[in-house]
PDB file of C-alpha atoms in Angstrom:
ATOM      1  CA  ALA A 687       4.890   6.667  14.690  1.00  0.00           C
ATOM      2  CA  GLN A 688       1.152   8.255  14.342  1.00  0.00           C
ATOM      3  CA  SER A 689       0.057   7.921  11.360  1.00  0.00           C
ATOM      4  CA  VAL A 690      -2.969   6.625   8.385  1.00  0.00           C
ATOM      5  CA  ALA A 691      -2.565   4.347   5.572  1.00  0.00           C
ATOM      6  CA  GLN A 692      -4.815   3.954   2.802  1.00  0.00           C
ATOM      7  CA  PRO A 693      -4.579   0.892   0.953  1.00  0.00           C
ATOM      8  CA  GLU A 694      -5.989   1.299  -2.040  1.00  0.00           C
ATOM      9  CA  ASP A 695      -4.771   4.096  -4.538  1.00  0.00           C
ATOM     10  CA  GLN A 696      -8.591   3.154  -7.190  1.00  0.00           C
ATOM     11  CA  VAL A 697     -11.664   2.598  -6.101  1.00  0.00           C
ATOM     12  CA  ASN A 698     -13.817   2.000  -8.464  1.00  0.00           C
ATOM     13  CA  VAL A 699     -17.954   1.136  -8.013  1.00  0.00           C
ATOM     14  CA  ALA A 700     -21.209   2.169 -10.222  1.00  0.00           C
ATOM     15  CA  GLU A 701     -23.456   5.314  -9.952  1.00  0.00           C
ATOM     16  CA  GLY A 702     -25.796   4.731  -6.813  1.00  0.00           C
ATOM     17  CA  ASN A 703     -24.193   1.903  -6.061  1.00  0.00           C
ATOM     18  CA  PRO A 704     -23.307   2.340  -2.348  1.00  0.00           C
ATOM     19  CA  LEU A 705     -19.662   3.255  -1.935  1.00  0.00           C
ATOM     20  CA  THR A 706     -16.156   2.549   0.816  1.00  0.00           C
ATOM     21  CA  VAL A 707     -12.856   4.418   0.791  1.00  0.00           C
ATOM     22  CA  LYS A 708     -10.538   2.890   3.190  1.00  0.00           C
ATOM     23  CA  CYS A 709      -7.985   3.287   6.403  1.00  0.00           C
ATOM     24  CA  THR A 710      -6.340   2.285   8.390  1.00  0.00           C
ATOM     25  CA  TYR A 711      -4.880   4.066  11.611  1.00  0.00           C
ATOM     26  CA  SER A 712      -1.458   3.759  14.238  1.00  0.00           C
ATOM     27  CA  VAL A 713      -1.981   6.075  17.015  1.00  0.00           C
ATOM     28  CA  SER A 714      -0.533   6.221  20.664  1.00  0.00           C
ATOM     29  CA  GLY A 715      -3.092   7.263  22.576  1.00  0.00           C
ATOM     30  CA  ASN A 716      -6.635   8.103  21.014  1.00  0.00           C
ATOM     31  CA  PRO A 717      -7.491   8.980  17.761  1.00  0.00           C
ATOM     32  CA  TYR A 718      -8.525  12.099  16.214  1.00  0.00           C
ATOM     33  CA  LEU A 719      -9.248  11.160  12.289  1.00  0.00           C
ATOM     34  CA  PHE A 720     -10.110  13.160   9.209  1.00  0.00           C
ATOM     35  CA  TRP A 721     -11.509  13.058   6.081  1.00  0.00           C
ATOM     36  CA  TYR A 722     -10.837  15.374   3.772  1.00  0.00           C
ATOM     37  CA  VAL A 723     -11.719  15.930  -0.298  1.00  0.00           C
ATOM     38  CA  GLN A 724      -9.998  16.746  -3.276  1.00  0.00           C
ATOM     39  CA  TYR A 725     -11.870  18.105  -6.147  1.00  0.00           C
ATOM     40  CA  PRO A 726      -8.946  18.363  -9.555  1.00  0.00           C
ATOM     41  CA  ASN A 727      -7.044  22.295  -9.074  1.00  0.00           C
ATOM     42  CA  ARG A 728      -8.957  22.059  -5.670  1.00  0.00           C
ATOM     43  CA  GLY A 729      -7.568  22.888  -2.342  1.00  0.00           C
ATOM     44  CA  LEU A 730      -8.758  19.930   0.597  1.00  0.00           C
ATOM     45  CA  GLN A 731     -12.575  19.951   1.606  1.00  0.00           C
ATOM     46  CA  PHE A 732     -13.191  18.895   4.667  1.00  0.00           C
ATOM     47  CA  LEU A 733     -15.714  15.787   4.671  1.00  0.00           C
ATOM     48  CA  LEU A 734     -16.269  15.086   8.993  1.00  0.00           C
ATOM     49  CA  LYS A 735     -14.468  14.468  11.730  1.00  0.00           C
ATOM     50  CA  TYR A 736     -14.603  11.538  15.356  1.00  0.00           C
ATOM     51  CA  ILE A 737     -13.055  12.920  18.009  1.00  0.00           C
ATOM     52  CA  THR A 738     -14.860  10.888  20.287  1.00  0.00           C
ATOM     53  CA  GLY A 739     -18.363   9.809  20.494  1.00  0.00           C
ATOM     54  CA  ASP A 740     -20.644   7.454  18.539  1.00  0.00           C
ATOM     55  CA  ASN A 741     -18.463   5.645  16.559  1.00  0.00           C
ATOM     56  CA  LEU A 742     -21.051   6.512  13.235  1.00  0.00           C
ATOM     57  CA  VAL A 743     -19.867  10.067  11.990  1.00  0.00           C
ATOM     58  CA  LYS A 744     -22.753  12.358   9.005  1.00  0.00           C
ATOM     59  CA  GLY A 745     -20.165  14.314   7.353  1.00  0.00           C
ATOM     60  CA  SER A 746     -21.275  16.647   4.261  1.00  0.00           C
ATOM     61  CA  TYR A 747     -22.913  15.723   1.599  1.00  0.00           C
ATOM     62  CA  GLY A 748     -24.055  12.371   2.294  1.00  0.00           C
ATOM     63  CA  PHE A 749     -20.762  11.106   3.582  1.00  0.00           C
ATOM     64  CA  GLU A 750     -20.223   8.538   6.991  1.00  0.00           C
ATOM     65  CA  ALA A 751     -17.324   7.131   8.551  1.00  0.00           C
ATOM     66  CA  GLU A 752     -17.059   4.610  10.777  1.00  0.00           C
ATOM     67  CA  PHE A 753     -14.719   3.853  13.667  1.00  0.00           C
ATOM     68  CA  ASN A 754     -13.963   0.808  14.583  1.00  0.00           C
ATOM     69  CA  LYS A 755     -11.203   0.817  17.947  1.00  0.00           C
ATOM     70  CA  SER A 756     -10.743  -3.312  17.123  1.00  0.00           C
ATOM     71  CA  GLN A 757      -9.875  -2.909  13.113  1.00  0.00           C
ATOM     72  CA  THR A 758      -8.547   0.106  13.911  1.00  0.00           C
ATOM     73  CA  SER A 759     -10.244   1.443  10.661  1.00  0.00           C
ATOM     74  CA  PHE A 760     -11.859   4.576   9.880  1.00  0.00           C
ATOM     75  CA  HIS A 761     -13.816   3.463   6.452  1.00  0.00           C
ATOM     76  CA  LEU A 762     -15.972   6.724   4.736  1.00  0.00           C
ATOM     77  CA  LYS A 763     -18.832   5.412   2.979  1.00  0.00           C
ATOM     78  CA  LYS A 764     -21.484   6.289   0.907  1.00  0.00           C
ATOM     79  CA  PRO A 765     -24.611   4.279   0.837  1.00  0.00           C
ATOM     80  CA  SER A 766     -25.719   5.746  -3.242  1.00  0.00           C
ATOM     81  CA  ALA A 767     -22.841   6.807  -5.606  1.00  0.00           C
ATOM     82  CA  LEU A 768     -23.161  10.643  -7.803  1.00  0.00           C
ATOM     83  CA  VAL A 769     -20.914  11.137 -11.057  1.00  0.00           C
ATOM     84  CA  SER A 770     -19.907  13.847  -8.807  1.00  0.00           C
ATOM     85  CA  ASP A 771     -17.896  11.919  -5.803  1.00  0.00           C
ATOM     86  CA  SER A 772     -15.206  11.871  -8.311  1.00  0.00           C
ATOM     87  CA  ALA A 773     -12.798  12.424  -6.773  1.00  0.00           C
ATOM     88  CA  LEU A 774      -9.277  12.749  -4.894  1.00  0.00           C
ATOM     89  CA  TYR A 775     -10.382  11.010  -0.853  1.00  0.00           C
ATOM     90  CA  PHE A 776      -7.979  12.193   1.878  1.00  0.00           C
ATOM     91  CA  CYS A 777      -7.539   9.402   5.548  1.00  0.00           C
ATOM     92  CA  ALA A 778      -6.048  12.079   8.338  1.00  0.00           C
ATOM     93  CA  VAL A 779      -4.937  11.617  11.864  1.00  0.00           C
ATOM     94  CA  ARG A 780      -3.602  14.246  14.469  1.00  0.00           C
ATOM     95  CA  VAL A 781      -0.456  13.800  15.658  1.00  0.00           C
ATOM     96  CA  PHE A 782       0.127  15.456  18.669  1.00  0.00           C
ATOM     97  CA  ASN A 783       3.403  17.745  19.900  1.00  0.00           C
ATOM     98  CA  ASN A 784       4.131  20.763  21.121  1.00  0.00           C
ATOM     99  CA  ALA A 785       2.498  22.528  18.586  1.00  0.00           C
ATOM    100  CA  GLY A 786      -0.205  20.103  19.109  1.00  0.00           C
ATOM    101  CA  ASN A 787      -2.052  20.453  16.299  1.00  0.00           C
ATOM    102  CA  MET A 788       0.064  18.924  12.778  1.00  0.00           C
ATOM    103  CA  LEU A 789      -1.909  16.276  10.140  1.00  0.00           C
ATOM    104  CA  THR A 790      -0.673  13.386   9.464  1.00  0.00           C
ATOM    105  CA  PHE A 791      -2.128  12.389   5.384  1.00  0.00           C
ATOM    106  CA  GLY A 792      -2.416   8.630   3.612  1.00  0.00           C
ATOM    107  CA  GLY A 793      -1.535   8.367   0.772  1.00  0.00           C
ATOM    108  CA  GLY A 794      -5.036   9.129  -0.905  1.00  0.00           C
ATOM    109  CA  THR A 795      -7.384   6.609  -3.241  1.00  0.00           C
ATOM    110  CA  ARG A 796      -9.113   7.590  -5.844  1.00  0.00           C
ATOM    111  CA  LEU A 797     -13.277   7.315  -6.254  1.00  0.00           C
ATOM    112  CA  MET A 798     -14.353   6.760  -9.812  1.00  0.00           C
ATOM    113  CA  VAL A 799     -17.741   6.496 -10.470  1.00  0.00           C
ATOM    114  CA  LYS A 800     -18.777   5.793 -13.691  1.00  0.00           C
ATOM    115  CA  PRO A 801     -22.435   6.192 -14.969  1.00  0.00           C
TER     116      PRO A 801
ATOM    117  CA  GLU B  25     -18.346  33.222   5.590  1.00  0.00           C
ATOM    118  CA  ALA B  26     -14.957  33.800   3.159  1.00  0.00           C
ATOM    119  CA  GLY B  27     -12.529  30.976   2.979  1.00  0.00           C
ATOM    120  CA  VAL B  28      -9.068  30.616   2.783  1.00  0.00           C
ATOM    121  CA  ALA B  29      -7.599  32.879  -0.270  1.00  0.00           C
ATOM    122  CA  GLN B  30      -3.972  31.679  -1.068  1.00  0.00           C
ATOM    123  CA  SER B  31      -2.378  33.297  -4.987  1.00  0.00           C
ATOM    124  CA  PRO B  32      -1.301  32.857  -7.715  1.00  0.00           C
ATOM    125  CA  ARG B  33      -3.317  29.452  -8.710  1.00  0.00           C
ATOM    126  CA  TYR B  34      -0.083  28.768 -10.123  1.00  0.00           C
ATOM    127  CA  LYS B  35       3.658  29.653 -10.347  1.00  0.00           C
ATOM    128  CA  ILE B  36       6.000  28.588 -13.330  1.00  0.00           C
ATOM    129  CA  ILE B  37      10.095  29.758 -12.510  1.00  0.00           C
ATOM    130  CA  GLU B  38      12.865  27.717 -13.671  1.00  0.00           C
ATOM    131  CA  LYS B  39      15.187  26.448 -11.146  1.00  0.00           C
ATOM    132  CA  ARG B  40      17.692  28.389  -8.478  1.00  0.00           C
ATOM    133  CA  GLN B  41      15.100  30.765  -9.423  1.00  0.00           C
ATOM    134  CA  SER B  42      13.002  32.563  -6.279  1.00  0.00           C
ATOM    135  CA  VAL B  43       9.300  32.473  -5.914  1.00  0.00           C
ATOM    136  CA  ALA B  44       6.453  34.091  -2.848  1.00  0.00           C
ATOM    137  CA  PHE B  45       3.576  32.636  -2.385  1.00  0.00           C
ATOM    138  CA  TRP B  46       0.642  34.495  -0.110  1.00  0.00           C
ATOM    139  CA  CYS B  47      -2.357  33.165   1.425  1.00  0.00           C
ATOM    140  CA  ASN B  48      -5.113  34.733   3.853  1.00  0.00           C
ATOM    141  CA  PRO B  49      -6.867  32.901   6.443  1.00  0.00           C
ATOM    142  CA  ILE B  50      -9.961  32.804   6.989  1.00  0.00           C
ATOM    143  CA  SER B  51     -10.666  35.592   9.332  1.00  0.00           C
ATOM    144  CA  GLY B  52      -9.985  34.848  12.540  1.00  0.00           C
ATOM    145  CA  HIS B  53      -8.808  31.951  13.022  1.00  0.00           C
ATOM    146  CA  ALA B  54      -5.243  31.889  15.211  1.00  0.00           C
ATOM    147  CA  THR B  55      -3.593  28.816  13.913  1.00  0.00           C
ATOM    148  CA  LEU B  56      -2.519  28.799  10.209  1.00  0.00           C
ATOM    149  CA  TYR B  57      -0.373  26.281   7.948  1.00  0.00           C
ATOM    150  CA  TRP B  58       1.668  25.359   5.106  1.00  0.00           C
ATOM    151  CA  TYR B  59       1.638  21.644   3.610  1.00  0.00           C
ATOM    152  CA  GLN B  60       3.998  20.748   0.672  1.00  0.00           C
ATOM    153  CA  GLN B  61       2.133  18.137  -2.063  1.00  0.00           C
ATOM    154  CA  ILE B  62       3.959  16.315  -3.687  1.00  0.00           C
ATOM    155  CA  LEU B  63       1.929  15.226  -7.192  1.00  0.00           C
ATOM    156  CA  GLY B  64       0.139  11.746  -5.964  1.00  0.00           C
ATOM    157  CA  GLN B  65       1.478  11.899  -2.463  1.00  0.00           C
ATOM    158  CA  GLY B  66      -1.037  13.203   0.813  1.00  0.00           C
ATOM    159  CA  PRO B  67      -0.224  16.893   1.790  1.00  0.00           C
ATOM    160  CA  LYS B  68       2.816  16.888   4.303  1.00  0.00           C
ATOM    161  CA  LEU B  69       3.223  19.329   7.198  1.00  0.00           C
ATOM    162  CA  LEU B  70       5.476  22.317   6.054  1.00  0.00           C
ATOM    163  CA  ILE B  71       5.305  25.393   8.589  1.00  0.00           C
ATOM    164  CA  GLN B  72       2.744  26.099  11.431  1.00  0.00           C
ATOM    165  CA  PHE B  73       2.340  29.684  12.917  1.00  0.00           C
ATOM    166  CA  GLN B  74       0.331  30.178  15.849  1.00  0.00           C
ATOM    167  CA  ASN B  75      -0.869  34.419  15.190  1.00  0.00           C
ATOM    168  CA  ASN B  76       2.421  35.552  14.354  1.00  0.00           C
ATOM    169  CA  GLY B  77       4.545  32.524  16.491  1.00  0.00           C
ATOM    170  CA  VAL B  78       5.934  30.030  14.442  1.00  0.00           C
ATOM    171  CA  VAL B  79       4.786  26.417  16.889  1.00  0.00           C
ATOM    172  CA  ASP B  80       6.612  23.974  14.725  1.00  0.00           C
ATOM    173  CA  ASP B  81       9.092  24.561  11.329  1.00  0.00           C
ATOM    174  CA  SER B  82      10.875  21.500  11.996  1.00  0.00           C
ATOM    175  CA  GLN B  83      10.591  20.211   8.380  1.00  0.00           C
ATOM    176  CA  LEU B  84      10.620  23.167   6.744  1.00  0.00           C
ATOM    177  CA  PRO B  85      14.137  23.035   4.940  1.00  0.00           C
ATOM    178  CA  LYS B  86      15.141  26.020   6.111  1.00  0.00           C
ATOM    179  CA  ASP B  87      18.155  26.491   4.298  1.00  0.00           C
ATOM    180  CA  ARG B  88      16.118  27.634   0.906  1.00  0.00           C
ATOM    181  CA  PHE B  89      12.466  27.448   2.722  1.00  0.00           C
ATOM    182  CA  SER B  90      11.413  30.750   4.859  1.00  0.00           C
ATOM    183  CA  ALA B  91       7.706  31.401   6.319  1.00  0.00           C
ATOM    184  CA  GLU B  92       6.884  34.810   7.536  1.00  0.00           C
ATOM    185  CA  ARG B  93       3.284  36.151   9.551  1.00  0.00           C
ATOM    186  CA  LEU B  94       4.314  39.734  10.544  1.00  0.00           C
ATOM    187  CA  LYS B  95       0.721  41.214  11.692  1.00  0.00           C
ATOM    188  CA  GLY B  96      -0.936  38.127  12.891  1.00  0.00           C
ATOM    189  CA  VAL B  97      -2.922  37.425   9.789  1.00  0.00           C
ATOM    190  CA  ASP B  98      -1.707  36.802   6.400  1.00  0.00           C
ATOM    191  CA  SER B  99       1.271  35.069   5.278  1.00  0.00           C
ATOM    192  CA  THR B 100       4.269  34.582   2.475  1.00  0.00           C
ATOM    193  CA  LEU B 101       5.828  31.912   2.326  1.00  0.00           C
ATOM    194  CA  LYS B 102       9.016  32.320  -0.188  1.00  0.00           C
ATOM    195  CA  ILE B 103      11.296  29.497  -1.611  1.00  0.00           C
ATOM    196  CA  GLN B 104      14.818  30.804  -2.731  1.00  0.00           C
ATOM    197  CA  PRO B 105      16.363  29.214  -4.478  1.00  0.00           C
ATOM    198  CA  ALA B 106      14.214  26.742  -5.760  1.00  0.00           C
ATOM    199  CA  LYS B 107      14.938  23.645  -7.043  1.00  0.00           C
ATOM    200  CA  LEU B 108      13.955  20.699  -9.234  1.00  0.00           C
ATOM    201  CA  GLU B 109      12.334  18.383  -6.599  1.00  0.00           C
ATOM    202  CA  ASP B 110      10.060  21.265  -4.352  1.00  0.00           C
ATOM    203  CA  SER B 111       7.548  21.491  -7.979  1.00  0.00           C
ATOM    204  CA  ALA B 112       4.427  20.960  -6.095  1.00  0.00           C
ATOM    205  CA  VAL B 113       1.084  22.410  -5.086  1.00  0.00           C
ATOM    206  CA  TYR B 114       1.351  24.668  -1.846  1.00  0.00           C
ATOM    207  CA  LEU B 115      -1.865  24.143   0.353  1.00  0.00           C
ATOM    208  CA  CYS B 116      -2.331  27.141   3.036  1.00  0.00           C
ATOM    209  CA  ALA B 117      -4.572  26.329   5.645  1.00  0.00           C
ATOM    210  CA  SER B 118      -6.108  27.808   9.132  1.00  0.00           C
ATOM    211  CA  SER B 119      -8.406  26.852  11.985  1.00  0.00           C
ATOM    212  CA  LEU B 120      -9.653  28.480  15.130  1.00  0.00           C
ATOM    213  CA  ASP B 121      -7.187  27.125  17.210  1.00  0.00           C
ATOM    214  CA  ARG B 122      -4.809  24.608  18.302  1.00  0.00           C
ATOM    215  CA  ALA B 123      -7.374  22.553  20.248  1.00  0.00           C
ATOM    216  CA  ARG B 124      -8.475  19.171  19.110  1.00  0.00           C
ATOM    217  CA  THR B 125     -11.277  19.844  17.603  1.00  0.00           C
ATOM    218  CA  ASP B 126     -10.195  22.019  15.627  1.00  0.00           C
ATOM    219  CA  THR B 127     -11.223  21.629  12.007  1.00  0.00           C
ATOM    220  CA  GLN B 128      -8.370  22.614   9.875  1.00  0.00           C
ATOM    221  CA  TYR B 129      -9.599  24.646   6.391  1.00  0.00           C
ATOM    222  CA  PHE B 130      -7.704  24.806   3.027  1.00  0.00           C
ATOM    223  CA  GLY B 131      -6.956  26.823   0.050  1.00  0.00           C
ATOM    224  CA  PRO B 132      -6.976  26.201  -3.588  1.00  0.00           C
ATOM    225  CA  GLY B 133      -3.407  25.593  -3.530  1.00  0.00           C
ATOM    226  CA  THR B 134      -0.729  27.115  -5.326  1.00  0.00           C
ATOM    227  CA  ARG B 135       1.268  24.580  -8.112  1.00  0.00           C
ATOM    228  CA  LEU B 136       4.519  25.460  -8.781  1.00  0.00           C
ATOM    229  CA  THR B 137       6.913  24.073 -11.047  1.00  0.00           C
ATOM    230  CA  VAL B 138       9.908  24.317 -11.224  1.00  0.00           C
ATOM    231  CA  LEU B 139      11.987  23.862 -15.007  1.00  0.00           C
TER     232      LEU B 139
END
């Protein structure tokens, strides 16, 4: 079965420091990977996606993600964290069946950025 | 561009009662999804529509859940009768189509509490 895993329930980082939120995937064939962010009482906001091409994907709000095929990882990164980045982050993989477009999500990682 | 709209934002009901949620996708988006997000977990797909047809409802508990998208635009998800374990956030999402590169955009969700 195709899936993603987020090994950390919570990541703590000081404002101004670089941040990494980890995601590993298990898929057959080429992976199509996504990152979403969820603020309290809000829906999921799309950050970035990897379809093909460059392994470093740039997204919204200064976030980027690095696709690593050998390590089956798609970690989310930001060079300098802001307090406003504190939220719940979800990694997702596109699962293909006859319907073609289902997303399977990881369990989420809570990012806490402290001033 | 207007995003995905959902209503109501919050709903509290007692078990065995009925409830309905409404979703209006981004204009021009052919594909519409309903996800269930239980507290502390990632969203899980319930049903997927392509225009006004169902393309994937394999994870929808059909004995109590139903959904429709009669005119291929807005959609309604219904639960009848509700159980305690249905307490969750119900997220609606839409995408331009079912292509592999299409991004799903999410609404703010409806938080359901079943007492």
